[in-house]
Structure formats: C-alpha cells, structure tokens
Tab-separated table of C-alpha atoms and ligand atoms in Angstrom:
chain	number	residue	atom	x	y	z
A	189	MET	CA	106.295	112.007	97.267
A	190	ALA	CA	107.102	108.857	99.236
A	191	ASP	CA	110.711	107.840	98.817
A	192	SER	CA	111.835	104.339	97.993
A	193	THR	CA	113.343	103.567	101.373
A	194	ASP	CA	110.418	104.077	103.722
A	195	SER	CA	109.935	100.371	104.480
A	196	ASP	CA	111.793	100.987	107.749
A	197	ARG	CA	109.386	103.738	108.780
A	198	PRO	CA	106.625	103.210	111.376
A	199	ASP	CA	103.525	101.193	110.672
A	200	LEU	CA	100.469	103.043	109.395
A	201	PRO	CA	97.038	102.344	110.916
A	202	ALA	CA	94.803	101.058	108.105
A	203	GLY	CA	91.629	100.874	110.228
A	204	ASP	CA	89.266	98.027	111.065
A	205	PHE	CA	89.276	95.532	108.225
A	206	SER	CA	85.531	94.999	107.817
A	207	ALA	CA	84.781	98.725	107.797
A	208	TRP	CA	87.509	99.201	105.201
A	209	LEU	CA	86.115	96.375	103.061
A	210	ARG	CA	82.574	97.845	103.076
A	211	ALA	CA	83.857	101.314	102.131
A	212	THR	CA	86.180	99.950	99.452
A	213	ARG	CA	83.426	97.984	97.758
A	214	ILE	CA	81.274	101.110	97.635
A	215	ALA	CA	84.158	103.044	96.081
A	216	LEU	CA	84.911	100.297	93.551
A	217	ALA	CA	81.234	100.284	92.548
A	218	GLY	CA	81.616	103.966	91.692
A	219	GLU	CA	79.280	104.995	94.499
A	220	GLY	CA	81.771	106.924	96.618
A	221	ASP	CA	85.387	107.950	97.035
A	222	ALA	CA	88.088	106.012	98.825
A	223	HIS	CA	89.068	107.918	101.955
A	224	VAL	CA	92.748	107.124	102.232
A	225	PRO	CA	94.872	108.860	104.878
A	226	CYS	CA	97.628	109.620	102.346
A	227	GLY	CA	99.252	112.429	104.315
A	228	THR	CA	101.993	113.817	102.096
A	229	CYS	CA	102.421	110.560	100.172
A	230	THR	CA	102.042	110.844	96.403
A	231	ALA	CA	103.456	107.415	95.542
A	232	CYS	CA	100.508	106.500	93.320
A	233	CYS	CA	100.875	109.767	91.370
A	234	THR	CA	104.588	109.174	90.717
A	235	SER	CA	104.710	105.488	89.776
A	236	SER	CA	104.322	105.487	85.983
A	237	GLN	CA	100.635	104.660	86.107
A	238	PHE	CA	98.180	105.339	83.308
A	239	VAL	CA	95.040	106.921	84.761
A	240	HIS	CA	91.816	105.820	83.086
A	241	LEU	CA	89.069	108.354	82.438
A	242	ALA	CA	85.593	107.291	81.354
A	243	PRO	CA	83.566	109.355	78.852
A	244	ASP	CA	81.147	110.553	81.561
A	245	GLU	CA	83.958	112.293	83.501
A	246	THR	CA	83.343	115.487	81.583
A	247	ASP	CA	84.202	117.859	84.440
A	248	THR	CA	87.614	116.218	84.882
A	249	LEU	CA	88.289	115.878	81.167
A	250	ALA	CA	87.676	119.600	80.707
A	251	ARG	CA	90.492	120.379	83.183
A	252	ILE	CA	93.173	118.225	81.543
A	253	PRO	CA	94.959	119.491	78.408
A	254	ARG	CA	93.909	117.425	75.374
A	255	ALA	CA	97.543	116.742	74.518
A	256	LEU	CA	97.907	114.720	77.736
A	257	LEU	CA	95.014	112.363	76.957
A	258	PHE	CA	95.187	109.232	74.797
A	259	PRO	CA	92.637	106.610	73.685
A	260	ALA	CA	92.382	103.854	76.313
A	261	PRO	CA	93.605	100.554	74.832
A	262	GLY	CA	90.939	97.847	74.671
A	263	LEU	CA	88.083	100.130	75.662
A	264	PRO	CA	85.372	101.729	73.508
A	265	PRO	CA	85.900	105.151	71.891
A	266	GLY	CA	85.656	108.000	74.399
A	267	HIS	CA	87.610	106.218	77.130
A	268	ARG	CA	90.955	107.947	77.698
A	269	VAL	CA	94.127	107.531	79.684
A	270	LEU	CA	96.278	110.207	81.233
A	271	GLY	CA	99.956	109.326	80.906
A	272	TYR	CA	103.060	110.264	82.865
A	273	ASP	CA	106.325	112.088	82.311
A	274	GLU	CA	109.832	110.651	81.943
A	275	GLN	CA	110.139	110.462	85.747
A	276	GLY	CA	106.885	108.504	85.992
A	277	ARG	CA	104.950	111.459	87.410
A	278	CYS	CA	101.414	112.343	86.480
A	279	PRO	CA	101.535	115.674	84.619
A	280	MET	CA	98.725	117.005	86.831
A	281	LEU	CA	100.986	116.720	89.896
A	282	VAL	CA	102.342	120.209	90.526
A	283	ASP	CA	104.636	121.135	93.441
A	284	GLY	CA	103.960	117.786	95.097
A	285	ALA	CA	100.159	118.048	94.997
A	286	CYS	CA	97.386	117.221	92.556
A	287	SER	CA	96.540	120.416	90.684
A	288	ILE	CA	92.988	119.200	89.992
A	289	TYR	CA	92.412	117.454	93.329
A	290	ASP	CA	88.746	118.443	93.740
A	291	HIS	CA	88.104	117.346	90.164
A	292	ARG	CA	90.525	114.411	89.956
A	293	PRO	CA	89.688	111.311	87.866
A	294	ARG	CA	87.469	108.575	89.289
A	295	THR	CA	90.452	106.220	89.072
A	296	CYS	CA	92.309	108.458	91.542
A	297	ARG	CA	89.240	108.877	93.764
A	298	THR	CA	88.907	105.127	94.180
A	299	TYR	CA	92.595	104.168	94.332
A	300	ASP	CA	93.621	102.809	97.728
A	301	CYS	CA	96.999	101.117	98.205
A	302	ARG	CA	95.599	99.336	101.293
A	303	VAL	CA	94.189	96.890	98.756
A	304	PHE	CA	97.639	95.264	98.668
A	305	PRO	CA	97.905	94.318	102.353
A	306	ALA	CA	94.219	93.404	102.237
A	307	ALA	CA	94.958	90.811	99.544
A	308	GLY	CA	98.403	89.862	100.843
A	309	ILE	CA	99.950	90.981	97.560
A	310	VAL	CA	103.145	93.011	97.301
A	311	PRO	CA	103.285	95.045	94.096
A	312	ASP	CA	106.414	93.786	92.358
A	313	GLU	CA	106.439	95.944	89.251
A	314	PRO	CA	109.721	97.942	89.031
A	315	THR	CA	107.724	101.157	88.679
A	316	LYS	CA	105.767	100.546	91.887
A	317	VAL	CA	108.601	100.539	94.428
A	318	ALA	CA	107.241	103.580	96.288
A	319	ILE	CA	103.718	102.094	96.345
A	320	ALA	CA	105.112	98.783	97.606
A	321	ASP	CA	106.953	100.554	100.423
A	322	ARG	CA	103.797	102.368	101.436
A	323	ALA	CA	101.672	99.222	101.147
A	324	ARG	CA	104.012	97.274	103.423
A	325	ARG	CA	103.481	99.766	106.253
A	326	TRP	CA	99.678	99.516	106.526
A	327	ARG	CA	98.349	97.467	109.433
A	328	PHE	CA	94.667	96.536	109.654
A	329	ASP	CA	92.894	96.006	112.955
A	330	HIS	CA	90.687	92.973	113.530
A	331	PRO	CA	88.547	93.859	116.562
A	332	THR	CA	85.945	91.157	115.852
A	333	PRO	CA	86.076	87.615	114.429
A	334	ARG	CA	84.244	88.998	111.396
A	335	ASP	CA	87.148	91.367	110.642
A	336	ARG	CA	89.572	88.441	110.719
A	337	ALA	CA	87.309	86.149	108.684
A	338	GLU	CA	86.741	88.761	105.983
A	339	HIS	CA	90.454	89.492	105.755
A	340	ASP	CA	91.177	85.777	105.449
A	341	ALA	CA	88.552	85.541	102.677
A	342	VAL	CA	90.173	88.333	100.630
A	343	ARG	CA	93.558	86.660	100.989
A	344	ALA	CA	92.103	83.278	100.036
A	345	ALA	CA	90.576	84.862	96.934
A	346	ALA	CA	93.961	86.364	96.004
A	347	THR	CA	95.661	82.995	96.448
A	348	SER	CA	93.048	81.236	94.343
A	349	LEU	CA	93.448	83.761	91.523
A	350	GLU	CA	97.204	83.276	91.713
A	351	VAL	CA	97.093	79.488	91.404
A	352	HIS	CA	94.661	79.485	88.475
A	353	PRO	CA	96.659	81.217	85.724
A	354	GLU	CA	94.118	80.024	83.163
A	355	LEU	CA	91.833	82.818	84.384
A	356	ALA	CA	94.454	85.390	83.395
A	357	ALA	CA	95.041	83.608	80.095
A	358	ASP	CA	91.327	83.988	79.360
A	359	GLY	CA	91.686	87.743	79.812
A	360	LEU	CA	89.425	87.702	82.863
A	361	LEU	CA	92.146	88.877	85.228
A	362	PRO	CA	94.366	91.939	84.833
A	363	ALA	CA	98.043	91.041	84.691
A	364	ASP	CA	99.071	93.840	87.051
A	365	THR	CA	99.167	93.449	90.826
A	366	THR	CA	96.670	96.256	91.439
A	367	GLY	CA	94.102	94.573	89.222
A	368	ARG	CA	94.590	91.226	90.950
A	369	ALA	CA	94.304	92.735	94.424
A	370	VAL	CA	91.126	94.590	93.466
A	371	ALA	CA	89.681	91.396	91.948
A	372	ALA	CA	90.391	89.550	95.212
A	373	VAL	CA	88.430	92.190	97.124
A	374	ALA	CA	85.570	91.945	94.647
A	375	LEU	CA	85.388	88.144	94.764
A	376	SER	CA	86.057	87.520	98.443
A	377	ASP	CA	82.442	86.758	99.356
A	378	LEU	CA	82.852	83.512	97.399
A	379	PHE	CA	85.567	82.558	99.882
A	380	SER	CA	83.658	83.477	103.060
A	381	ASP	CA	82.233	81.070	105.579
A	382	LEU	CA	83.851	78.002	104.007
A	383	GLU	CA	85.031	74.910	105.827
A	384	GLU	CA	88.808	74.777	106.248
A	385	GLY	CA	90.462	73.553	103.052
A	386	ASP	CA	87.307	74.192	101.039
A	387	GLU	CA	87.157	76.690	98.167
A	388	PRO	CA	84.716	77.597	95.388
A	389	SER	CA	85.088	75.840	92.038
A	390	VAL	CA	87.091	77.489	89.277
A	391	THR	CA	83.851	77.582	87.272
A	392	LEU	CA	82.196	79.684	89.975
A	393	VAL	CA	85.189	82.027	90.177
A	394	ARG	CA	85.237	82.328	86.393
A	395	GLU	CA	81.519	83.208	86.307
A	396	ALA	CA	82.060	85.893	88.941
A	397	LEU	CA	84.946	87.365	86.932
A	398	VAL	CA	82.857	87.363	83.738
A	399	GLU	CA	80.042	89.173	85.562
A	400	ARG	CA	82.528	91.662	86.990
A	401	ARG	CA	83.999	92.384	83.566
A	402	ARG	CA	80.478	92.863	82.159
A	403	ARG	CA	79.859	95.639	84.681
A	404	VAL	CA	83.084	97.579	83.935
B	88	SF4	S1	95.236	113.300	88.471
B	88	SF4	FE1	95.923	114.040	90.463
B	88	SF4	S2	95.457	112.380	91.937
B	88	SF4	FE2	95.368	111.515	89.845
B	88	SF4	S3	97.451	110.647	89.461
B	88	SF4	FE3	97.403	112.756	88.663
B	88	SF4	S4	98.185	114.032	90.316
B	88	SF4	FE4	97.595	112.049	91.232
C-alpha cells in the first residue's frame, strides 16, 4: 500500500505520452487492459472506491462473495459494485495483494492513475490522498512534437470541462476527479490541432459527452 507521504519520493517514469494515450483509449474501450507499472503500490485498492462490475463479468462475479456485492446506483439491474471496509480497503485485497488478480474486475483492469497527470488534475477527494501522492510522481516523456501536442490537448479538454459546470449539471460529467480525467482523455481529439486560443463549442463537447454516455 502506498503511504500518504510519498510525494517527496522520486519521480516515476510514465512513458511516452502518445503511446500511453493510444493504449489508454484501447483499455477504456474495453478492448485491453491498462498496463500500469504499479510495483507494490495498492493505493487504488485502499482508497474507499466502489468497483463497478458489469453483468457480463461472470468469471469475476463468481469469485466474489455475494455479500460483498451491491446493486450499482443509476445502472440497469445486473450491474453491481464491490464496496470497501472501514479502512477503505477493497475486501478482495489480502496480505497487500489482490486475491483475484488474474480474474479482477474490468474496472481494475482499466484503472490507471496516470490519467491524472495526463489531464493535469490532482484528485482532491479526502479518500484519494494515496492516489494523489502517486499521481503527482508520474512524469511523461514527450520525445516528439506529437507527444507534446496530444498532452496539451488532453489538458485543454480537462480545462474546458472544468469551466463549463453546466455539463456536470446536465449529468453528462461525473462529479469525481477520476471521471473528469477519463472524460478529458476521451474527448481530447476535439481539442487537437486547434489554433492558439481556439476551442470547440460547448455544443460540440456536449454532443461528444452524450455519445460517450450512450456507449457506457
Ligand atoms: S478487486 Fe483486486 S485489483 Fe480490484 S480494487 Fe479489489 S483488490 Fe484491487
């Protein structure tokens, strides 16, 4: 488990930004796993997070005691969430490691805290201190102008989502920092190759968010 004071520890290499972005979009589309060099860090498993499980995750669902699963709020019947204990730990974390690692939920397979430095967002929820410390340490490389431009586009998308609270009020944006960072990654193409000071209309951003929600 990462402790809450590791912000003074060495930087962590996050890889080339464009390669990370391609891989992350594949993972978020459910077409692959995120390959995160977690080491011994289990911050995301110990930060009071509800883990969503979709009905088609039958192999995983069969390995989790029924008593630990609850209906997922706002989602159709069959969607579940796995909760956490009084210390904020996932109950499947045993002796500092995931006890169902090879069969872990899709949410865990696609979770990547590098999404925060990608979007320029620091998770500020009180329960995410360990994740925030880890996220602060990642450093992306930008070996080509494309790496820099794509990173700038993700950050511009995050800023745009931040300054248009009406999108959150419409229920199109998750209120939590993870959801906003992931949305910035998903929408960043709208912010690519623009003239300086230019940005897509709120209508265009809204349409992209509606389409994204339709696919979830
Ligand atoms: S299921 Fe495993 S990987 Fe997912 S939060 Fe729990 S312990 Fe962590």
